[in-house]
């Protein structure tokens, strides 16, 4: 069976979804879920080793014939689109329902179909022009999804920032595709490593795709967009949309001839992105911003893997086999991050849905009201911190192993691999700290405010997608060897010299260890619980060394939890503090506010932009509507030109 | 040949020790520790000329002993006495934090090792840590001078810097032994006199040894 | 293939011998202070008693409060199984197991801090915040130490990495790992296991509200972690893997004793650091490991 009919089915359902979305709610849901299933099925067909699917048509769009191709690399991303797209569709059914949002929910259905469709087209396109058109449609539909709740000012601001940043990236990509087409003489995309003169174009692609992926310092749009979008959209953006940037980078770094410098740059940017992304995440007090910055970190890990794969390739792919491990780890991390980040955003959405606040320090103790959400969020937190026996560990392990092999090879790559490993280790510890903070501040302790006390569990339509994603996390974690062939095929598409590699034997061992660890942990929990129960369980107030009446306000807050670690990064975080100490014998008020600005945006781009604005305001004064002055400008211009010509022609 | 190999091994070990003492000086938060680190470094460096000479030489031995005595005992003793008599607070007040200066210092050390490979050195110095040790000490001295505000810790910074220059001078010991030694000793002595006088003046004028207060003089 | 008997022996060894270490440390401390001190086997009695006791749960605590200590214990136990014991090797060994080891310790940290934050107490929040923050530095040091061993031996399998000594940089690496041992096991000068000032503690502050069997699991896990780090330190510095089985066993036992006594002496002779100084010492540990790495790299390149 070929994926053709399945893809056709998916395309039909998605197009139909755009049409019927606003009106027929349930039909749209069934329709989109069917489409997502078809997408996953098509991707699985290819990933299980099916031949590359190609489809050419005589239809012309923009003067170019349609040409679609699905190989293992794009199938890997297509599967993610299907899974997360389907989950987000189901989640939105309850989360962004017609009852609560009569105006924006119908529009949301239309745009999410459009976004899925444009992402699928983008992944399938084998023609530069169509790739670019799909990219632009994808960026636009994401904008409309982010600003679904556009009554709120910060949502509009986030949307504008996203749109502006996205178009800055589009400019780079336009230049990239145009230059590519003009140099190769055709819009057709495919391997072109033999054209050595194309190598510089990779830098344009890096800027354009990197901006979408959220690599530092081009990540400025990401935190506010992910935090302010509705949570199902955040999940889609973080789980899939930014991966389109990664797809672009992986795709074109595989097709274009790439210099060694590009590999070093990508790896270096990746390491910086990972470390600073998680440092920003740790300091956040808004849990959705925390998750957003954590996406930046994970993109960094993926880029480290990709960068070292590029370095390995430039040193001779057959010699530096360690590169394939790094790339396989990066590609598996694309899946893993898609799964657990969407899971976490869904969990965050459930909390936001019932409490209405994104401030961690206004929550607490939610596990009692929402045990499912709390449990699944904890699982996601374990996974994203890269802890065994879940999936995050598997992909990070592969990346680490690639880097360690680079070090033990004693090649020139070792010099970069050693600091990268240390940075990754530090990043892992900080990620753990961030997610202990997020999970515990939201779900543990006692409720800090009234909305937190009145919280309730989310309904089945929101719980089911979370459960499905959590199962995915567990499956990849416990049986990594099953997923290896699919990733290995994608690696083979990227670099043909690395095709047909067997799963590294340690991966089987790792799978068994993870499985037995999980079993042992369950047994230990059961044993301990049983023993505690048998000895007698008694409930009492938190002892806390003898506090008679502990109150919710005595608890550690998000800011205090991150205090030590965030202090180490104060040089880049630049926190804004407002402190009003309690004074006198009977102090009435005390204030301590802390805000972590988006440093790159507010400290670098903001000032530069305001200078530009000031200059252009000054220049705009010349535009005042008095005709006689305009004639004077004309005269001045003419005489200036005349002088210029006269001076130029003299010698 | 074997002896030279062993000697250069010991020499490298000593320089490594001196580099470690650099980091200790950067990390120490109390003046006595800082002075102690500088004193030990002085003794370690003082031993080195003895190891570098192929045959025993009275003059070199005397100079080495003198260096050890001055750098390891006299100057630290003077500093300790100054600290006592001026009743200086024993906490070092950093304007560059300890962790930051430690990271700066070790980064500088690593960079110095990497840099010295690129330098066109004589083959006999190629495997030696003399040059990196010297550069690292000079850098450490600068970090101490910039990042510590008390006059005594600045003197220590100056001494570490001085040790770095001394190490560099050792490269020339086979060519012009006595001159190098004498120059070094003279330099150190002058430095200490100057700093001693400065310390004394600051103390009299401001009743404090904090150089930050010197900015009162700017008008 | 490892025989069933060997596995049983190994597991029993870890489970039974680990609680001896805190007893020895306390004995050393008592001896230095001129007291008689608690018996060396005190922790065994404590564990036995705690296992039989009932549990007082905070009204705020979720099931995670009991699951946390259990998973922590399993994670440390798993790490212990991955650690090779001289020529006897590890219970399980594969390429890249060293990373699993580091991340198992991280898993233990996650579960301990998670369980600590269940109670909504400020002290336990304080302890957890310190634990996760300082762990960033000690993890950097630990991973640098692993890199050093990996560069020195050209391998990423623990059994091979720990077989020879760490070479020229062994002293640096040993010092760095000893600092990490003290920090990770919350000993003086990072933390004081005996203090009664909750404000100044890390690990003890996190387990204030635990009681009964979960507390027993935590205490036993902590003892195993101490033994684990002592063995890791010894095998990184001493070439135990190249010795004959009996010599290796004797060396391991003697060195573990030496490390334990050293911890006890440090605890008796040093004061706990002020908290703002802790990052400095951990950075020093990291730098020691980093310089060991450079020495190993130079040694490997030459």
Coordinates of N, CA and C in Angstrom, one line a residue, chain A residues 141-331:
Chain A
X141 N -1.4 31.4 9.3 CA -2.5 30.7 10.1 C -2.1 30.6 11.5
X142 N -0.7 30.4 11.8 CA -0.3 30.4 13.2 C -0.6 31.7 13.8
X143 N -0.4 32.8 13.1 CA -0.7 34.1 13.6 C -2.2 34.2 14.1
X144 N -3.1 33.8 13.2 CA -4.5 33.9 13.5 C -4.8 33.0 14.7
X145 N -4.1 31.9 14.8 CA -4.4 31.0 16.0 C -3.9 31.6 17.3
X146 N -2.7 32.2 17.2 CA -2.2 32.8 18.4 C -3.1 33.9 18.9
X147 N -3.6 34.7 18.0 CA -4.4 35.8 18.4 C -5.9 35.5 18.4
X148 N -6.3 34.3 18.7 CA -7.7 33.9 18.8 C -8.4 34.8 19.9
X149 N -7.7 35.0 21.0 CA -8.3 35.7 22.1 C -7.9 37.2 22.0
X150 N -8.2 37.8 20.8 CA -7.6 39.1 20.6 C -8.2 40.2 21.3
X151 N -9.1 40.0 22.1 CA -9.7 41.0 23.0 C -8.6 41.5 24.0
X152 N -7.7 40.7 24.3 CA -6.7 41.1 25.3 C -5.5 41.7 24.6
X153 N -5.0 42.8 25.3 CA -4.0 43.6 24.7 C -2.6 42.8 24.5
X154 N -2.3 42.0 25.6 CA -1.0 41.3 25.5 C -1.0 40.2 24.4
X155 N -2.2 39.7 24.1 CA -2.3 38.7 23.1 C -2.0 39.4 21.7
X156 N -2.6 40.6 21.5 CA -2.4 41.3 20.3 C -0.9 41.6 20.1
X157 N -0.3 42.1 21.2 CA 1.1 42.4 21.2 C 2.0 41.2 20.8
X158 N 1.6 40.1 21.5 CA 2.4 38.9 21.2 C 2.2 38.5 19.7
X159 N 1.0 38.6 19.2 CA 0.7 38.3 17.9 C 1.5 39.1 16.9
X160 N 1.5 40.4 17.2 CA 2.3 41.3 16.3 C 3.8 41.0 16.3
X161 N 4.3 40.7 17.5 CA 5.7 40.4 17.6 C 6.0 39.1 16.8
X162 N 5.1 38.2 16.9 CA 5.3 36.9 16.2 C 5.3 37.2 14.7
X163 N 4.3 38.0 14.3 CA 4.2 38.2 12.8 C 5.4 39.0 12.3
X164 N 5.8 40.0 13.1 CA 7.0 40.7 12.6 C 8.2 39.9 12.5
X165 N 8.5 39.1 13.6 CA 9.6 38.2 13.6 C 9.6 37.2 12.5
X166 N 8.3 36.6 12.4 CA 8.2 35.6 11.4 C 8.5 36.1 10.0
X167 N 8.1 37.4 9.8 CA 8.3 37.9 8.4 C 9.8 38.3 8.2
X168 N 10.5 38.6 9.3 CA 11.9 38.8 9.2 C 12.5 37.5 8.7
X169 N 12.1 36.4 9.3 CA 12.5 35.1 8.8 C 12.2 34.8 7.4
X170 N 10.9 35.2 7.1 CA 10.5 34.9 5.7 C 11.3 35.7 4.7
X171 N 11.8 36.9 5.0 CA 12.6 37.6 4.1 C 13.9 36.8 3.8
X172 N 14.5 36.2 4.9 CA 15.7 35.4 4.7 C 15.4 34.2 3.8
X173 N 14.2 33.6 4.0 CA 13.9 32.4 3.3 C 13.6 32.7 1.8
X174 N 12.9 33.9 1.6 CA 12.7 34.3 0.3 C 14.0 34.5 -0.5
X175 N 14.9 35.2 0.2 CA 16.3 35.3 -0.5 C 16.9 34.0 -0.7
X176 N 16.7 33.1 0.2 CA 17.3 31.7 0.1 C 16.7 31.0 -1.1
X177 N 15.4 30.9 -1.1 CA 14.8 30.1 -2.2 C 15.0 30.8 -3.6
X178 N 15.0 32.1 -3.6 CA 15.2 32.8 -4.9 C 16.6 32.6 -5.4
X179 N 17.6 32.7 -4.4 CA 19.0 32.5 -4.8 C 19.2 31.0 -5.3
X180 N 18.5 30.1 -4.5 CA 18.7 28.7 -4.9 C 18.1 28.4 -6.3
X181 N 16.9 29.0 -6.5 CA 16.3 28.7 -7.8 C 17.2 29.4 -9.0
X182 N 17.7 30.6 -8.7 CA 18.4 31.2 -9.8 C 19.8 30.6 -10.0
X183 N 20.3 30.0 -9.0 CA 21.7 29.4 -9.2 C 21.5 28.0 -9.8
X184 N 20.5 27.2 -9.4 CA 20.3 25.9 -10.0 C 19.5 25.9 -11.2
X185 N 18.8 27.0 -11.5 CA 18.0 27.1 -12.7 C 16.7 26.4 -12.6
X186 N 16.3 26.0 -11.4 CA 15.0 25.3 -11.3 C 14.5 25.4 -9.8
X187 N 13.2 25.3 -9.7 CA 12.7 25.4 -8.3 C 12.7 24.0 -7.7
X188 N 13.0 23.0 -8.4 CA 13.0 21.6 -7.9 C 13.9 21.5 -6.7
X189 N 13.5 20.8 -5.7 CA 14.4 20.6 -4.5 C 14.8 19.2 -4.5
X190 N 16.0 19.0 -4.0 CA 16.6 17.6 -4.0 C 18.0 17.7 -3.6
X191 N 18.7 16.6 -3.5 CA 20.2 16.7 -3.1 C 21.0 17.5 -4.1
X192 N 21.8 18.4 -3.6 CA 22.6 19.2 -4.6 C 23.9 19.4 -3.9
X193 N 24.5 18.4 -3.4 CA 25.8 18.5 -2.7 C 26.9 18.8 -3.7
X194 N 26.7 18.4 -4.9 CA 27.8 18.6 -5.9 C 28.0 20.1 -6.3
X195 N 27.0 20.9 -6.0 CA 27.1 22.3 -6.4 C 27.8 23.0 -5.2
X196 N 29.1 23.1 -5.2 CA 29.8 23.6 -4.0 C 29.6 25.1 -3.9
X197 N 29.1 25.8 -5.0 CA 28.9 27.2 -4.9 C 27.7 27.6 -4.1
X198 N 26.9 26.6 -3.8 CA 25.6 26.8 -3.0 C 25.9 26.9 -1.5
X199 N 27.1 26.6 -1.1 CA 27.3 26.4 0.4 C 26.9 27.7 1.2
X200 N 27.3 28.9 0.7 CA 27.0 30.1 1.5 C 25.5 30.3 1.8
X201 N 24.6 29.7 0.9 CA 23.2 29.9 1.1 C 22.7 29.3 2.4
X202 N 23.5 28.3 3.0 CA 23.0 27.7 4.2 C 22.9 28.8 5.3
X203 N 23.6 29.8 5.3 CA 23.5 30.8 6.3 C 22.2 31.5 6.3
X204 N 21.7 31.8 5.1 CA 20.3 32.4 4.9 C 19.3 31.4 5.5
X205 N 19.5 30.1 5.2 CA 18.5 29.1 5.7 C 18.6 29.1 7.2
X206 N 19.8 29.2 7.7 CA 20.0 29.1 9.2 C 19.2 30.2 9.9
X207 N 19.3 31.4 9.3 CA 18.7 32.6 9.9 C 17.1 32.4 9.8
X208 N 16.7 32.0 8.6 CA 15.2 32.0 8.4 C 14.6 30.9 9.2
X209 N 15.1 29.6 9.1 CA 14.5 28.5 9.8 C 14.8 28.6 11.3
X210 N 16.0 29.1 11.6 CA 16.4 29.2 13.0 C 15.5 30.1 13.8
X211 N 15.1 31.2 13.1 CA 14.1 32.1 13.7 C 12.8 31.4 14.1
X212 N 12.4 30.6 13.2 CA 11.1 29.9 13.4 C 11.3 28.8 14.5
X213 N 12.5 28.2 14.5 CA 12.7 27.2 15.5 C 12.9 27.8 16.9
X214 N 13.3 29.1 17.0 CA 13.5 29.7 18.2 C 14.9 29.6 18.8
X215 N 15.9 29.6 17.9 CA 17.3 29.5 18.4 C 17.7 30.9 18.9
X216 N 18.5 30.9 20.0 CA 19.0 32.1 20.6 C 19.9 32.8 19.6
X217 N 19.9 34.1 19.4 CA 19.1 35.1 20.0 C 17.9 35.5 19.2
X218 N 17.4 34.6 18.3 CA 16.3 34.9 17.4 C 15.0 34.4 18.0
X219 N 15.0 34.0 19.3 CA 13.9 33.4 19.9 C 12.9 34.4 20.5
X220 N 13.2 35.7 20.2 CA 12.4 36.8 20.9 C 10.9 36.7 20.9
X221 N 10.4 36.2 19.7 CA 8.9 36.1 19.6 C 8.3 35.0 20.4
X222 N 9.2 34.0 20.7 CA 8.6 32.7 21.1 C 8.0 32.7 22.5
X223 N 8.6 33.3 23.5 CA 8.0 33.2 24.8 C 6.6 33.9 24.9
X224 N 6.5 35.1 24.4 CA 5.2 35.7 24.5 C 4.2 35.1 23.7
X225 N 4.6 34.6 22.5 CA 3.6 34.0 21.6 C 3.1 32.7 22.2
X226 N 4.0 31.9 22.8 CA 3.6 30.6 23.3 C 2.8 30.8 24.6
X227 N 3.1 31.8 25.4 CA 2.5 32.0 26.6 C 1.1 32.6 26.4
X228 N 0.9 33.5 25.4 CA -0.4 34.2 25.3 C -1.4 33.4 24.4
X229 N -0.9 32.5 23.6 CA -1.8 31.8 22.7 C -2.6 30.9 23.6
X230 N -3.8 30.4 23.1 CA -4.6 29.4 23.8 C -3.7 28.2 24.0
X231 N -3.9 27.4 25.0 CA -3.0 26.3 25.3 C -2.9 25.3 24.3
X232 N -4.1 25.0 23.6 CA -3.9 23.9 22.6 C -3.1 24.4 21.4
X233 N -3.2 25.8 21.2 CA -2.3 26.4 20.1 C -0.9 26.4 20.6
X234 N -0.6 26.7 21.9 CA 0.7 26.6 22.4 C 1.3 25.3 22.2
X235 N 0.5 24.2 22.5 CA 1.0 22.9 22.3 C 1.4 22.6 20.9
X236 N 0.5 23.1 20.0 CA 0.7 22.9 18.6 C 2.0 23.6 18.1
X237 N 2.1 24.9 18.6 CA 3.2 25.7 18.2 C 4.5 25.1 18.7
X238 N 4.5 24.7 20.0 CA 5.7 24.3 20.6 C 6.1 22.8 20.2
X239 N 5.0 22.0 20.1 CA 5.3 20.6 19.7 C 5.6 20.5 18.3
X240 N 5.0 21.2 17.4 CA 5.1 21.0 16.0 C 5.7 22.2 15.2
X241 N 5.1 23.3 15.4 CA 5.4 24.5 14.6 C 6.9 24.8 14.6
X242 N 7.4 24.9 15.8 CA 8.9 25.3 15.8 C 9.7 24.2 15.2
X243 N 9.2 22.9 15.2 CA 9.9 21.8 14.6 C 10.0 22.0 13.1
X244 N 9.1 22.8 12.5 CA 9.2 23.0 11.1 C 10.5 23.8 10.8
X245 N 10.9 24.7 11.7 CA 12.2 25.3 11.5 C 13.3 24.3 11.5
X246 N 13.2 23.3 12.5 CA 14.2 22.3 12.6 C 14.1 21.4 11.3
X247 N 12.9 21.2 10.8 CA 12.8 20.4 9.6 C 13.5 21.1 8.4
X248 N 13.3 22.4 8.3 CA 14.0 23.1 7.3 C 15.5 23.0 7.4
X249 N 16.0 23.2 8.6 CA 17.4 23.1 8.8 C 18.0 21.7 8.5
X250 N 17.3 20.7 9.0 CA 17.8 19.3 8.7 C 17.7 19.0 7.2
X251 N 16.5 19.4 6.6 CA 16.3 19.1 5.2 C 17.4 19.7 4.4
X252 N 17.6 21.0 4.6 CA 18.5 21.7 3.6 C 20.0 21.5 4.0
X253 N 20.2 21.2 5.3 CA 21.6 20.9 5.6 C 22.0 19.5 5.0
X254 N 21.0 18.7 4.8 CA 21.2 17.4 4.1 C 21.4 17.5 2.6
X255 N 20.7 18.5 2.1 CA 20.7 18.7 0.6 C 21.8 19.5 0.1
X256 N 22.1 20.6 0.9 CA 23.1 21.6 0.4 C 24.5 21.1 0.8
X257 N 25.5 21.5 0.0 CA 26.8 21.3 0.5 C 27.1 22.3 1.7
X258 N 27.6 21.7 2.8 CA 27.7 22.5 4.0 C 29.1 22.5 4.4
X259 N 29.6 23.7 4.8 CA 31.0 23.9 5.2 C 31.1 23.4 6.7
X260 N 32.3 23.1 7.1 CA 32.5 22.7 8.5 C 32.2 23.9 9.4
X261 N 32.4 25.1 9.0 CA 32.1 26.3 9.8 C 30.6 26.3 10.2
X262 N 29.7 25.8 9.3 CA 28.3 25.8 9.6 C 28.0 24.8 10.7
X263 N 28.7 23.7 10.7 CA 28.5 22.7 11.7 C 28.9 23.3 13.1
X264 N 30.1 23.9 13.1 CA 30.5 24.5 14.4 C 29.6 25.5 14.9
X265 N 29.1 26.4 13.9 CA 28.2 27.5 14.3 C 26.9 26.9 14.9
X266 N 26.3 25.9 14.1 CA 25.0 25.3 14.6 C 25.2 24.7 16.0
X267 N 26.3 24.0 16.2 CA 26.5 23.3 17.5 C 26.7 24.4 18.6
X268 N 27.5 25.5 18.2 CA 27.7 26.5 19.2 C 26.5 27.2 19.6
X269 N 25.7 27.6 18.6 CA 24.4 28.2 18.8 C 23.5 27.3 19.7
X270 N 23.6 26.0 19.3 CA 22.7 25.1 20.1 C 23.1 25.1 21.5
X271 N 24.4 25.0 21.8 CA 24.8 24.9 23.2 C 24.4 26.2 24.0
X272 N 24.6 27.4 23.3 CA 24.2 28.6 24.0 C 22.7 28.7 24.2
X273 N 21.9 28.3 23.1 CA 20.5 28.3 23.2 C 20.0 27.4 24.3
X274 N 20.6 26.2 24.5 CA 20.2 25.3 25.5 C 20.4 25.9 26.9
X275 N 21.6 26.4 27.1 CA 21.9 26.9 28.5 C 21.1 28.1 28.8
X276 N 21.1 29.1 27.9 CA 20.4 30.3 28.2 C 18.9 30.1 28.2
X277 N 18.4 29.2 27.3 CA 17.0 29.0 27.3 C 16.5 28.4 28.7
X278 N 17.2 27.5 29.2 CA 16.8 26.9 30.5 C 17.0 27.9 31.6
X279 N 18.1 28.7 31.5 CA 18.3 29.7 32.6 C 17.1 30.7 32.7
X280 N 16.6 31.1 31.5 CA 15.4 32.0 31.4 C 14.2 31.2 32.0
X281 N 14.1 29.9 31.6 CA 12.9 29.2 32.0 C 12.9 29.1 33.5
X282 N 14.0 28.8 34.1 CA 14.1 28.6 35.6 C 13.6 29.8 36.3
X283 N 13.9 31.0 35.8 CA 13.6 32.2 36.5 C 12.2 32.7 36.3
X284 N 11.4 32.1 35.4 CA 10.1 32.6 35.1 C 9.1 32.3 36.3
X285 N 8.1 33.2 36.4 CA 7.1 32.9 37.4 C 5.8 32.5 36.7
X286 N 5.7 32.7 35.4 CA 4.5 32.4 34.6 C 4.8 31.0 34.0
X287 N 3.9 30.0 34.4 CA 4.2 28.7 34.0 C 4.2 28.5 32.5
X288 N 3.4 29.2 31.8 CA 3.4 29.0 30.3 C 4.7 29.6 29.7
X289 N 5.2 30.7 30.3 CA 6.4 31.3 29.8 C 7.6 30.3 30.1
X290 N 7.5 29.7 31.3 CA 8.5 28.7 31.6 C 8.6 27.6 30.6
X291 N 7.4 27.1 30.2 CA 7.4 26.0 29.2 C 7.9 26.6 27.9
X292 N 7.6 27.8 27.6 CA 8.0 28.4 26.3 C 9.5 28.4 26.2
X293 N 10.1 29.0 27.3 CA 11.6 29.1 27.3 C 12.2 27.7 27.3
X294 N 11.5 26.7 27.9 CA 12.1 25.4 27.9 C 12.1 24.8 26.5
X295 N 11.1 25.3 25.6 CA 11.2 24.8 24.2 C 12.5 25.3 23.6
X296 N 12.8 26.6 23.9 CA 14.1 27.1 23.4 C 15.2 26.2 23.8
X297 N 15.2 25.8 25.0 CA 16.3 24.9 25.5 C 16.3 23.6 24.7
X298 N 15.2 23.0 24.5 CA 15.2 21.7 23.8 C 15.6 21.9 22.3
X299 N 15.2 23.0 21.7 CA 15.7 23.3 20.4 C 17.2 23.4 20.4
X300 N 17.7 23.9 21.5 CA 19.2 24.0 21.6 C 19.8 22.6 21.6
X301 N 19.2 21.6 22.3 CA 19.7 20.3 22.3 C 19.7 19.7 20.9
X302 N 18.5 19.9 20.2 CA 18.4 19.4 18.9 C 19.5 19.9 18.0
X303 N 19.7 21.3 18.1 CA 20.7 21.9 17.3 C 22.1 21.4 17.6
X304 N 22.4 21.1 18.9 CA 23.7 20.5 19.2 C 23.9 19.2 18.4
X305 N 22.9 18.4 18.5 CA 23.0 17.1 17.8 C 23.2 17.3 16.3
X306 N 22.4 18.2 15.7 CA 22.5 18.5 14.3 C 23.9 19.1 13.9
X307 N 24.3 20.0 14.8 CA 25.6 20.7 14.5 C 26.7 19.7 14.5
X308 N 26.7 18.8 15.4 CA 27.8 17.8 15.5 C 27.7 16.8 14.3
X309 N 26.5 16.5 13.9 CA 26.3 15.7 12.7 C 27.0 16.4 11.5
X310 N 26.7 17.7 11.4 CA 27.3 18.4 10.3 C 28.9 18.4 10.3
X311 N 29.4 18.6 11.6 CA 30.8 18.6 11.7 C 31.4 17.2 11.3
X312 N 30.7 16.1 11.8 CA 31.1 14.8 11.4 C 31.1 14.6 9.9
X313 N 30.1 15.1 9.3 CA 30.0 15.0 7.8 C 31.1 15.7 7.1
X314 N 31.4 16.9 7.6 CA 32.4 17.7 6.9 C 33.8 17.0 7.1
X315 N 33.9 16.2 8.1 CA 35.2 15.5 8.4 C 35.2 14.1 7.7
X316 N 34.2 13.9 6.9 CA 34.1 12.6 6.3 C 33.1 11.7 7.0
X317 N 32.0 11.5 6.3 CA 30.9 10.8 7.0 C 31.2 9.4 7.3
X318 N 32.0 8.7 6.5 CA 32.3 7.3 6.8 C 33.3 7.2 7.9
X319 N 34.1 8.2 8.1 CA 35.1 8.2 9.2 C 34.4 8.5 10.6
X320 N 33.6 9.5 10.6 CA 33.1 10.0 11.8 C 31.7 9.5 12.0
X321 N 31.6 8.2 12.3 CA 30.3 7.6 12.5 C 29.6 8.1 13.7
X322 N 30.3 8.7 14.6 CA 29.6 9.2 15.8 C 28.6 10.3 15.4
X323 N 28.7 10.9 14.3 CA 27.8 11.9 13.9 C 26.4 11.4 13.8
X324 N 26.3 10.1 13.3 CA 24.9 9.6 13.1 C 24.2 9.4 14.4
X325 N 25.0 9.1 15.5 CA 24.3 9.0 16.8 C 23.8 10.4 17.3
X326 N 24.6 11.4 17.0 CA 24.2 12.7 17.4 C 22.9 13.1 16.7
X327 N 22.9 12.8 15.3 CA 21.8 13.2 14.5 C 20.5 12.4 14.9
X328 N 20.8 11.1 15.1 CA 19.6 10.2 15.5 C 19.0 10.7 16.8
X329 N 19.9 11.1 17.8 CA 19.4 11.6 19.0 C 18.6 12.9 18.8
X330 N 19.2 13.8 17.9 CA 18.4 15.1 17.7 C 17.1 14.8 17.1
X331 N 17.0 13.8 16.1 CA 15.7 13.6 15.4 C 14.8 12.9 16.4

